[in-house]
Coordinates of C-alpha atoms in Angstrom, one line a residue:
Chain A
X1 CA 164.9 69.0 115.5
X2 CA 163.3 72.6 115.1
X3 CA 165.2 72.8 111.4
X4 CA 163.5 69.6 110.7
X5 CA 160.2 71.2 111.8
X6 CA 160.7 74.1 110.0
X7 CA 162.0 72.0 107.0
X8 CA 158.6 69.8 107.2
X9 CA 156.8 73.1 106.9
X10 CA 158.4 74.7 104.2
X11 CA 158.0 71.0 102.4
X12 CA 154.2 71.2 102.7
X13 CA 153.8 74.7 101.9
X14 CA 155.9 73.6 98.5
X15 CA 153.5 70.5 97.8
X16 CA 151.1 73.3 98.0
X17 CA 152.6 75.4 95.0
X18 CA 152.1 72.3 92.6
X19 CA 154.3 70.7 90.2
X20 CA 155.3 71.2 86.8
X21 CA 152.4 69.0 85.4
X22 CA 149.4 71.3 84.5
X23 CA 146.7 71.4 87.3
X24 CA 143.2 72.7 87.3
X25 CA 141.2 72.9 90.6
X26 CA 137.3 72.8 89.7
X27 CA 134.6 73.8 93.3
X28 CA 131.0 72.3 92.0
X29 CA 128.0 71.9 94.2
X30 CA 127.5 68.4 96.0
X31 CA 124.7 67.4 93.5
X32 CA 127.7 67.3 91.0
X33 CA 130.0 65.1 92.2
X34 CA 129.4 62.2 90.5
X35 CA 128.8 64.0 87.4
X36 CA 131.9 65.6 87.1
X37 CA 134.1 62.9 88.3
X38 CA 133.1 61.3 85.1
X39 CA 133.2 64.8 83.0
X40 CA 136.8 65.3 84.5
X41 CA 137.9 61.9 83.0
X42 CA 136.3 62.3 80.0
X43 CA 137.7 66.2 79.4
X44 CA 141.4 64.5 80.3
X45 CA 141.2 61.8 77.7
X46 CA 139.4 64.5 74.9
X47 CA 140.4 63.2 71.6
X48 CA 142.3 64.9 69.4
X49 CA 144.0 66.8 72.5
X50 CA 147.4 65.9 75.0
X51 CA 146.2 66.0 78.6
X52 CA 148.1 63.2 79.9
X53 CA 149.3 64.2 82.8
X54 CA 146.6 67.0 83.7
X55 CA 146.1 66.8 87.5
X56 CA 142.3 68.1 88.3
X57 CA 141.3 68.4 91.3
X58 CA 137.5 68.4 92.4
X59 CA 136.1 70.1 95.2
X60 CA 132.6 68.9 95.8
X61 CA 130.9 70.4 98.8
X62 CA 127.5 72.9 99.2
X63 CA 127.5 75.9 96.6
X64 CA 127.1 78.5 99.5
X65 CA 130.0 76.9 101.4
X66 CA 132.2 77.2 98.2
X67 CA 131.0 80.5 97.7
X68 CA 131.9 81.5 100.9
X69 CA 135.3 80.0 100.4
X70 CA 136.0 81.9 97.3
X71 CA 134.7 84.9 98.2
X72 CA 137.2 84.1 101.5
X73 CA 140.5 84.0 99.2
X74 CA 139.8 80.4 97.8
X75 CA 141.2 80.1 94.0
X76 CA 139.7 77.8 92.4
X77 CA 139.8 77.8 88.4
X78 CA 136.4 76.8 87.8
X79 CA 133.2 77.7 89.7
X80 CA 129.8 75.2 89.4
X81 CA 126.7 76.4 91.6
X82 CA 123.8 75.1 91.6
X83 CA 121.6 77.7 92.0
X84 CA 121.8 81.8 90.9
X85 CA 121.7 83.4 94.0
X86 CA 125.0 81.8 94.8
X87 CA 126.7 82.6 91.4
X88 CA 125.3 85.8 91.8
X89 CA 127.6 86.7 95.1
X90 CA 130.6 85.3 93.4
X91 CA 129.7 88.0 90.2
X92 CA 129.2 90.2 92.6
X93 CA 132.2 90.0 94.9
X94 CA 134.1 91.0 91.9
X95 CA 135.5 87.1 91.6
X96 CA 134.2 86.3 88.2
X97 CA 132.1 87.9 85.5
X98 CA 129.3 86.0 82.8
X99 CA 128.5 82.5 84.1
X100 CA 127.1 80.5 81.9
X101 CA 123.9 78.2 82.6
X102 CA 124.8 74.8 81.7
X103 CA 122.6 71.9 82.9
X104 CA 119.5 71.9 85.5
X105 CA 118.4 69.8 87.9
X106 CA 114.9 68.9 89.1
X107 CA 113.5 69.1 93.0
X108 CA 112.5 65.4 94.0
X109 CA 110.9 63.3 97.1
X110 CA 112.3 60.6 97.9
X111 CA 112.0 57.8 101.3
X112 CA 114.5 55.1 102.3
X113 CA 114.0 52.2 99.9
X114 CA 111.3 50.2 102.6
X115 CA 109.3 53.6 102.4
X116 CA 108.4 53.5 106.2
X117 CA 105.3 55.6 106.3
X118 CA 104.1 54.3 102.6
X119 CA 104.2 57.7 101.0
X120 CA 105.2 55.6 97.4
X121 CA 101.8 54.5 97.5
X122 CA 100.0 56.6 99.5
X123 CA 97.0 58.2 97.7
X124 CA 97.8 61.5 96.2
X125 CA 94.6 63.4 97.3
X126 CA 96.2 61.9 101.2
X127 CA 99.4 62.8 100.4
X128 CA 99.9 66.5 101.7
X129 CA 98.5 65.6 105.3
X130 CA 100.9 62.2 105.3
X131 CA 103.2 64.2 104.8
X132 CA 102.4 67.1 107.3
X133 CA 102.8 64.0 109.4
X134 CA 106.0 62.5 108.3
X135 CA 109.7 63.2 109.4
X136 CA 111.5 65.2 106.7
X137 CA 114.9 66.2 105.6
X138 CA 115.6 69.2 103.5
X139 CA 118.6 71.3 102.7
X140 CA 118.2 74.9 105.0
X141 CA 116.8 77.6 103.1
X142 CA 120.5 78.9 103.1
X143 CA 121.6 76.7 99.9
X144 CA 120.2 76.3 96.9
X145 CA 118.7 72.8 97.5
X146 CA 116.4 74.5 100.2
X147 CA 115.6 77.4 98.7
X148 CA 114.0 75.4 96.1
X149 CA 112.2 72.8 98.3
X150 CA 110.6 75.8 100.8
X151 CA 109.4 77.2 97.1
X152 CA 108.1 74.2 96.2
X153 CA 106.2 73.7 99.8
X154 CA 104.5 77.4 99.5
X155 CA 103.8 76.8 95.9
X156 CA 102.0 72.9 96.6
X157 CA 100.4 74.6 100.2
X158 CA 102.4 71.6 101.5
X159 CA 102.6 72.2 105.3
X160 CA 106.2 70.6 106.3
X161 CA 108.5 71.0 109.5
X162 CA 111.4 69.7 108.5
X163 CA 113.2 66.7 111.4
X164 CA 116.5 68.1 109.9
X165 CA 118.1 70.9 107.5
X166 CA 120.9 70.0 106.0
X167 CA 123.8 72.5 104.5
X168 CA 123.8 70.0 101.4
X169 CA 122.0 67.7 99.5
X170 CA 124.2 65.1 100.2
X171 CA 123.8 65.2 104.0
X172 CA 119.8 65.2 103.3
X173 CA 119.9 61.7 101.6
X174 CA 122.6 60.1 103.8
X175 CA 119.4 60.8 106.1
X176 CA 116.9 59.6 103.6
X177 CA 119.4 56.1 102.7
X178 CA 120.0 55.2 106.4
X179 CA 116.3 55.6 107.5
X180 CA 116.6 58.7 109.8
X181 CA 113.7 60.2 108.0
X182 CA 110.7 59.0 106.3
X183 CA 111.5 61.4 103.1
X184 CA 114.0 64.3 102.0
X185 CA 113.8 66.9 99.6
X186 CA 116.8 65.8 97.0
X187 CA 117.4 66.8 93.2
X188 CA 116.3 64.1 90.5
X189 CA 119.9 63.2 89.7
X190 CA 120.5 61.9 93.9
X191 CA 117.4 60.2 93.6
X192 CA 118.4 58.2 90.6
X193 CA 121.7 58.0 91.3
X194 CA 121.0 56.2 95.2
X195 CA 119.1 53.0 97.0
X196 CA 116.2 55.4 97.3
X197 CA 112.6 55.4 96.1
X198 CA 111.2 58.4 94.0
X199 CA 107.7 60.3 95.7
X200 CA 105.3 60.9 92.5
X201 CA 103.7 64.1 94.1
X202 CA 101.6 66.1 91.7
X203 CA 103.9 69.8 90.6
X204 CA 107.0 69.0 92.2
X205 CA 108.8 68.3 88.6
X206 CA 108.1 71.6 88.0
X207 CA 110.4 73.2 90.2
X208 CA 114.4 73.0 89.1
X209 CA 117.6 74.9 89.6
X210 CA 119.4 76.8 87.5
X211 CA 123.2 75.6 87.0
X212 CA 125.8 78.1 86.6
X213 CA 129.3 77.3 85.2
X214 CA 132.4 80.3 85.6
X215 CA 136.1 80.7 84.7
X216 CA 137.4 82.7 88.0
X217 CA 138.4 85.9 87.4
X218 CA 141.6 84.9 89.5
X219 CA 142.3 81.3 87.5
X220 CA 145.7 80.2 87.5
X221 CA 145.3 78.3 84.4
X222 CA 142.5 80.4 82.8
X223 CA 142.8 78.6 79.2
X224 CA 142.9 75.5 80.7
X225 CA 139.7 76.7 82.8
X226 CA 137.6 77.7 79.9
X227 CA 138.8 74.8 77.7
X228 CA 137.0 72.7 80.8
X229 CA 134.2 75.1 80.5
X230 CA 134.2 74.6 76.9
X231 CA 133.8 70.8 77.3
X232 CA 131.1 70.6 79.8
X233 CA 128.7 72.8 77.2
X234 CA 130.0 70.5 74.4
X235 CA 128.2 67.5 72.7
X236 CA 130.0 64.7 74.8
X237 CA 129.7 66.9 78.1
X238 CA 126.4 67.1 78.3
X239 CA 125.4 63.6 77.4
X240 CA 127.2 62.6 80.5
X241 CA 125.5 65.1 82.1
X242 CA 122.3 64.4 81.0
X243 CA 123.2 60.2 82.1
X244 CA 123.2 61.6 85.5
X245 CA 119.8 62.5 85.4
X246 CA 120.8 66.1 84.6
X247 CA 118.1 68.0 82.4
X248 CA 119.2 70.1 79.2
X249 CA 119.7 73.5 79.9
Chain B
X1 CA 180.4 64.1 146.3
X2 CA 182.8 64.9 143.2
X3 CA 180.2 65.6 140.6
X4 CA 180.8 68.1 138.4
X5 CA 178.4 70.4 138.6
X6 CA 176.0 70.0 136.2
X7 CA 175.3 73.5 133.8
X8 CA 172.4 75.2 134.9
X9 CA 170.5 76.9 131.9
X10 CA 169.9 80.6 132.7
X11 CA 166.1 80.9 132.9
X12 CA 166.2 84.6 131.6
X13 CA 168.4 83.4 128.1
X14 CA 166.5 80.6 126.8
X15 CA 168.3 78.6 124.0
X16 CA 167.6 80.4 121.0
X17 CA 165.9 77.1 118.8
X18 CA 163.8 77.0 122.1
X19 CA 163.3 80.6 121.7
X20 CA 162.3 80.0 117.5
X21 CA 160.2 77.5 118.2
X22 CA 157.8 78.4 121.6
X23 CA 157.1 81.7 118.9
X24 CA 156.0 79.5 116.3
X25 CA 153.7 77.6 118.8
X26 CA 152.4 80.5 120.4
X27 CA 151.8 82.4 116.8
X28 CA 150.2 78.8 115.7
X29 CA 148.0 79.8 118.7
X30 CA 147.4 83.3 118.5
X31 CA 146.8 83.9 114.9
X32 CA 143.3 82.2 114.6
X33 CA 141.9 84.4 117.2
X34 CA 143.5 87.3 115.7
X35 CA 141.8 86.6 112.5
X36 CA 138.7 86.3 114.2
X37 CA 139.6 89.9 116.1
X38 CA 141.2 91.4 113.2
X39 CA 137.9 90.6 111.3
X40 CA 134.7 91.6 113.2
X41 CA 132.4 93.1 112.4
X42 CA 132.2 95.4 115.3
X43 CA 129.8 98.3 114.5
X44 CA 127.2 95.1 113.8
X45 CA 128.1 93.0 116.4
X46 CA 125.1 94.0 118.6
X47 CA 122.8 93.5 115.7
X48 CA 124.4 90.0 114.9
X49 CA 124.2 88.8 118.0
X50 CA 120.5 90.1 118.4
X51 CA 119.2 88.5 115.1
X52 CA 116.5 85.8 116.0
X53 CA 118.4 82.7 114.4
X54 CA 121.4 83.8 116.8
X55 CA 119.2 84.2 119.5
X56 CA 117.5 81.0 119.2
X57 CA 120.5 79.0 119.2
X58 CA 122.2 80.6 122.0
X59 CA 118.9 80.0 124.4
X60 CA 119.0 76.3 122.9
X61 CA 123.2 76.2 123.6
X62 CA 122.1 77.0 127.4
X63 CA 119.4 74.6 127.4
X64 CA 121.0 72.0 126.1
X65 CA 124.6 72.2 127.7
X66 CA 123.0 72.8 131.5
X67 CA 120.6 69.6 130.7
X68 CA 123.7 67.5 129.5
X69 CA 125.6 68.8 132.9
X70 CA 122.7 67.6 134.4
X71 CA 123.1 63.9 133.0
X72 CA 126.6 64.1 133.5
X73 CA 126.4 64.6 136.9
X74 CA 124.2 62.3 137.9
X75 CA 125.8 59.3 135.8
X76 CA 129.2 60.3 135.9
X77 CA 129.5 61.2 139.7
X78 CA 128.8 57.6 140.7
X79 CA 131.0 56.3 137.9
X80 CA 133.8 58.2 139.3
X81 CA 133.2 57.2 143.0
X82 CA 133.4 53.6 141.6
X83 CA 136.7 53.9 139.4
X84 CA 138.0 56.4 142.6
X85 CA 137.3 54.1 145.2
X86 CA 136.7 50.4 144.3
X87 CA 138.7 47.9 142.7
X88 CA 136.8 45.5 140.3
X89 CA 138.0 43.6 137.1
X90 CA 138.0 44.8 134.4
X91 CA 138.5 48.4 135.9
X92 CA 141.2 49.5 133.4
X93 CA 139.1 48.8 130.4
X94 CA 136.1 51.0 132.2
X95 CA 138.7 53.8 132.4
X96 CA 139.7 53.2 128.9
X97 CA 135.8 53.9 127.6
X98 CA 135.3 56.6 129.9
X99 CA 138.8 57.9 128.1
X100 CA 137.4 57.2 124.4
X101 CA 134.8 59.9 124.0
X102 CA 137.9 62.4 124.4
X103 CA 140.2 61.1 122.4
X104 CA 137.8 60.1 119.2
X105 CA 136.8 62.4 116.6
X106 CA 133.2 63.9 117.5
X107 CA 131.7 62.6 114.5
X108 CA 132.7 59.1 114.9
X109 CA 130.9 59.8 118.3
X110 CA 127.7 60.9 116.5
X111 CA 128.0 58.1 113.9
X112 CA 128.2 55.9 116.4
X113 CA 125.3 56.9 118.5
X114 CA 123.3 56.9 115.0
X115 CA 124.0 53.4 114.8
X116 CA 122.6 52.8 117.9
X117 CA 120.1 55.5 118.7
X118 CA 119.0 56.3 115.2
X119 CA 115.9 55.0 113.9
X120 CA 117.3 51.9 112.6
X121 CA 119.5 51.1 115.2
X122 CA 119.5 48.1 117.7
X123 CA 118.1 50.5 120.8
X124 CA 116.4 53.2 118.7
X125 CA 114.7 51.0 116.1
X126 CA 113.1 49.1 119.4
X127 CA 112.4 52.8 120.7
X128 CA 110.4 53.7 117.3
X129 CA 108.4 50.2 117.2
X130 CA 107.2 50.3 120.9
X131 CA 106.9 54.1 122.0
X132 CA 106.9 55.8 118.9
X133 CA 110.0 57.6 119.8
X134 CA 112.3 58.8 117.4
X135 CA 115.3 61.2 118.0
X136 CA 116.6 62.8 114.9
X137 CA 115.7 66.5 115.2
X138 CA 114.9 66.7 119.0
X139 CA 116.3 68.3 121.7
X140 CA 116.7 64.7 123.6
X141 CA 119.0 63.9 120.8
X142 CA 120.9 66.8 120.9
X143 CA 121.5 66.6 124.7
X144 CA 122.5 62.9 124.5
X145 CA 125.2 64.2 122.0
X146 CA 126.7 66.6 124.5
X147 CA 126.2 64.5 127.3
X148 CA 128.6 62.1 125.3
X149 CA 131.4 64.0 124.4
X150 CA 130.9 66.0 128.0
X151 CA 131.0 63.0 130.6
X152 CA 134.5 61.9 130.4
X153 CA 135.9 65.6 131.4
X154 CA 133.8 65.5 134.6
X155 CA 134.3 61.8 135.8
X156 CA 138.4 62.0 135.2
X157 CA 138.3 65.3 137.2
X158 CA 136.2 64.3 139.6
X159 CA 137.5 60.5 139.7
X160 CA 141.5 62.3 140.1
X161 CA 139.9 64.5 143.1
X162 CA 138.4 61.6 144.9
X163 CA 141.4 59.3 145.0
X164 CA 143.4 62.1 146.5
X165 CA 141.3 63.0 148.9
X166 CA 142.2 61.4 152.2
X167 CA 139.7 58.5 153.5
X168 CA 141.8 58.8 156.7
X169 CA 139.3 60.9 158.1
X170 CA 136.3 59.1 156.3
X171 CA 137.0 56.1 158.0
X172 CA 137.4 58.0 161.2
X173 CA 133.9 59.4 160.7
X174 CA 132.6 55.9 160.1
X175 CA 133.7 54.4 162.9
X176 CA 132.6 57.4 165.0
X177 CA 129.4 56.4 163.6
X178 CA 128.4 59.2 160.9
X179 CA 126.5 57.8 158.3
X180 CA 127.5 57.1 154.2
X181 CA 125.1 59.9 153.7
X182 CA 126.5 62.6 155.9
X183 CA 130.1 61.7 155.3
X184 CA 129.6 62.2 151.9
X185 CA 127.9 65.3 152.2
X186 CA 129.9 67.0 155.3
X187 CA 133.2 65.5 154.3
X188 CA 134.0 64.1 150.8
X189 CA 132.0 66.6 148.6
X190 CA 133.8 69.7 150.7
X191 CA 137.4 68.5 150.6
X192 CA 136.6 68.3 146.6
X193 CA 134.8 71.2 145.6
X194 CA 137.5 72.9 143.9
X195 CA 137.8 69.8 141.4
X196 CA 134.0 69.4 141.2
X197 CA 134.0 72.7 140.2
X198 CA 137.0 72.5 137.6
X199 CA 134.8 68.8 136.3
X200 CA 131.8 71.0 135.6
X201 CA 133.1 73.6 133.7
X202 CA 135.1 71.8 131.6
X203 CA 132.4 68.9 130.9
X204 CA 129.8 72.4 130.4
X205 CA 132.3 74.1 128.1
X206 CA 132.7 71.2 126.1
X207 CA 128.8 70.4 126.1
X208 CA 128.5 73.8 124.9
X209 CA 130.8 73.6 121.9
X210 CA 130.0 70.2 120.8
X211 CA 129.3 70.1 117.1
X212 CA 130.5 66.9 115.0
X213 CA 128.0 64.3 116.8
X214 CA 125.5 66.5 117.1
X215 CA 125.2 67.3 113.3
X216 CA 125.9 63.7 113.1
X217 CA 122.8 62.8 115.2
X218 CA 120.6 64.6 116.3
X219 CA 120.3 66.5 113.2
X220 CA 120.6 70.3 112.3
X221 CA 116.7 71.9 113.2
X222 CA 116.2 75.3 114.3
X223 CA 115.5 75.7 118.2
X224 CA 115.5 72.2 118.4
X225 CA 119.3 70.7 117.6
X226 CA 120.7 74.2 116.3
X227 CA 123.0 75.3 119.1
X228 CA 125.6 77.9 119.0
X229 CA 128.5 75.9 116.9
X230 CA 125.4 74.2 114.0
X231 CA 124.5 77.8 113.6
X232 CA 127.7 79.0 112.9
X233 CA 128.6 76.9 110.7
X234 CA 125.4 77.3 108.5
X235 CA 126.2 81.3 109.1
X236 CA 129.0 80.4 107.7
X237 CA 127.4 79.3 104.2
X238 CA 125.4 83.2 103.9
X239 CA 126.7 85.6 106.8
X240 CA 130.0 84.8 107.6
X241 CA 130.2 87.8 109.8
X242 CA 127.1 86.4 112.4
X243 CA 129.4 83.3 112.2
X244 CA 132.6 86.0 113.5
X245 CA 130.3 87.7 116.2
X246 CA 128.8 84.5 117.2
X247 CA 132.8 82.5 117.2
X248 CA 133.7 85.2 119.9
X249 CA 130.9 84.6 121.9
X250 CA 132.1 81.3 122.5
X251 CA 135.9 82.1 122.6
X252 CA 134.8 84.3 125.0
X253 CA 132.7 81.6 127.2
X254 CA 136.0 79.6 126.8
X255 CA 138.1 82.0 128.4
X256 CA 135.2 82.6 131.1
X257 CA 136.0 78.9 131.3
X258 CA 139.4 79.1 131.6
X259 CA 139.2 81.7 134.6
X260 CA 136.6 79.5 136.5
X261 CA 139.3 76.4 136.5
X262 CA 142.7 78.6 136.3
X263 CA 144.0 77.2 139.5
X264 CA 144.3 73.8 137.7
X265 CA 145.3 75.2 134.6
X266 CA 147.5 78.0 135.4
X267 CA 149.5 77.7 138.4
X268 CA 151.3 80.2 139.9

């Protein structure tokens, strides 16, 4: 009984060591996922290389979380954040040197596709009090999609009070899709990407994050990990990117 | 009797896989909070625990887990006194869903409640068209979520206490003509104060530590829905250590918690 215990435990801390097939483990930001579920496809069945067999694993979750985790003892291969400041405590906890900026993403407003308090077509000049008035979701000025929205309120004089601050964008349009709020603070690439309806308010396109891509200093497969790299600053890479909704960087 | 006498096992040698394996449990125990020791951040601790976001949600963690004791209390005393003392059908499946809240994962709790309390479901949708009354981000919504997860400690406790407690003398009482009332008061709630007790601080530890339907529904909002386990958590994303100095707060609280119940935990 206790050997089989002890033999269970030994067998998951094994399935934890991997296999003999190559793997790569990739931690992006939320606002990614999509993106590089079709990137990692698309770097496995590169033409003109032999990566049949390739196991990649994807870690989506909020930058700062995944920061936090790597600074923790995480070892990921591949780091994607999507804003400086949390590339920037990676660099600096000594975990990985010269990211690379490889895409951006735009701030956007969206409501739940029946736009309860008509913000769609509310008129612009009445748009900064409706929303004053509104419930909103946002991400908390702790991750990268808050920062950027609180920036963007100071710099529009929008007064907001957010209902909800969510630790990733994600959370903020689960909010936004099932009607909990009448608008969120999301990137461009959730907005188009979702059953959701895009706010034209005046400036807003002008603020976007920064996306940083890094090999881990740590890697366990670092030419594998750069090769990945490699492929999201390619040609092919970025046009999926930039099918997501994802700007050039 | 010709029995053979059966082997006593010496309770100072325990078997030694016994031995192997109680140390694995109790290391599968202790090593978290060791961790969480091993790494505070002790010189900063008071500072930590002082900043205004850790302030803020440990005013809000009082306020909200007293007011969800408050709810449970009032709803779940009756509910117990029913289950305790009445027989009715359907009886076992009441006892089931005062059961579920324990058993299911918070979150589905919080989904749940969502789907029913949010903005576009059955009760809250009806709440936002005639009052105006949405609850994502309030307090309301916050203490609903505790209240949730909180009620089914206090009723089983306090539903076990009553039907042990002896109606003998109840019914003696009644016949001598004492009121419903005074019985309850001079009699029944007496005899189970030690469980009442136990019910409360259980139902107000778990209140206070409640996290998955709370982020689920009522939101994450500074002084509003931020208690002590949301803020954490975010702490976790920038700070980790005011999410270590504010973790032994509550495994602190817990074993505060433990002490208040331990002669129903830890018998002697």
């Amino acid at each position: 009984m206790l050997l089989g215990l002890i033999g269970s435990i030994a067998l998951i801390a094994l399935a934890g060591c991997g296999s003999d097939s190559p793997s790569l483990t990739i931690d992006a930001a939320s606002s990614l996922e999509p993106a590089f579920t079709e990137l990692i496809e698309a770097f496995i069945d590169e033409p003109g290389t032999d990566r049949a067999g390739l196991i990649v694993e994807l870690n989506a979750a909020g930058s700062s979380t995944l920061a936090t985790g790597i600074i923790e003892g995480n070892r990921p291969d591949v780091f994607a954040a999507a804003d400086r400041d949390t590339m920037d405590r990676i660099v600096d906890a000594g975990r990985a040197e010269a990211p690379v900026l490889f895409t951006r993403n735009r701030l956007a407003l969206v409501t739940p596709s029946d736009d309860p308090a008509d913000l769609v077509t509310a008129d612009p000049s009445d748009l900064p009090g409706q929303l004053t008035a509104a419930s909103i979701a946002q991400c908390s000025p702790q991750v990268p999609c808050g920062r950027l929205a609180g920036e963007a309120q100071k710099m529009l004089g929008l007064q907001i009070e957010p209902a909800t601050e969510e630790t990733n964008v994600r959370s903020v349009l689960s909010k936004v899709e099932t009607g909990e709020v009448d608008a969120g603070f999301v990137y461009l690439t959730d907005a188009i990407t979702s059953d959701v309806q895009i706010i034209d308010l005046e400036g807003l396109d002008t603020f976007v994050n920064p996306y940083l891509i890094v090999r881990l200093e740590e890697a366990a497969n670092p030419a594998l990990a750069q090769e990945f790299i490699d492929f999201v600053l390619s040609m092919p890479g970025q046009e999926i990117l930039a099918r997501w909704g994802f700007l050039a960087p | 009797m010709n029995h053979p006498t059966p082997k006593t096992p010496s309770i100072n040698k325990p078997p030694r896989l016994v031995a192997a394996g109680s140390t694995l449990a109790l290391l599968l125990l202790l090593l978290p909070l060791v961790g969480l020791v091993e790494r505070a951040p002790w010189s900063r601790m008071w500072t930590l625990l002082t900043s205004t976001s850790a302030l803020t949600a440990l005013r809000l963690s009082l306020i909200v887990s007293s007011a969800a004791i408050v709810l449970v209390v009032l709803l779940g005393f009756p509910l117990a006194w029913l289950l305790a003392r009445s027989t009715f059908r359907g009886q076992r499946i009441v006892r089931a869903l005062v059961l579920l809240p324990m058993v299911l994962p918070p979150v589905v709790g919080g989904t749940a409640l969502l789907f029913a309390l949010g903005r576009r479901g059955f009760v809250g949708s009806a709440l936002d068209r005639w009052f105006g009354i949405t609850l994502l981000g309030t307090t309301t919504a916050a203490v609903l979520a505790a209240a949730f997860v909180a009620l089914p400690f206090f009723v089983t406790t306090v539903e076990a206490a009553l039907r042990e407690a002896d109606s003998d003398i109840e019914e003696a009482a009644a016949t001598l003509g004492a009121s419903p009332g005074f019985i309850m008061r001079r009699i029944t709630l007496p005899h189970i104060k030690g469980s009442l007790v136990a019910g409360l601080a259980l139902a107000w530890a778990r209140a206070l530590g409640e996290f998955g339907a709370t982020i689920t529904f009522a939101g994450n909002r500074a002084g509003k829905t931020r208690t002590l386990p949301l803020e954490i958590f975010l702490a976790l994303e920038s700070d980790p250590d005011a999410a270590i100095a504010l973790s032994l707060v509550l495994v602190a609280v817990s074993l505060g918690v433990l002490l208040v119940t331990r002669n129903r935990w830890l018998p002697r």
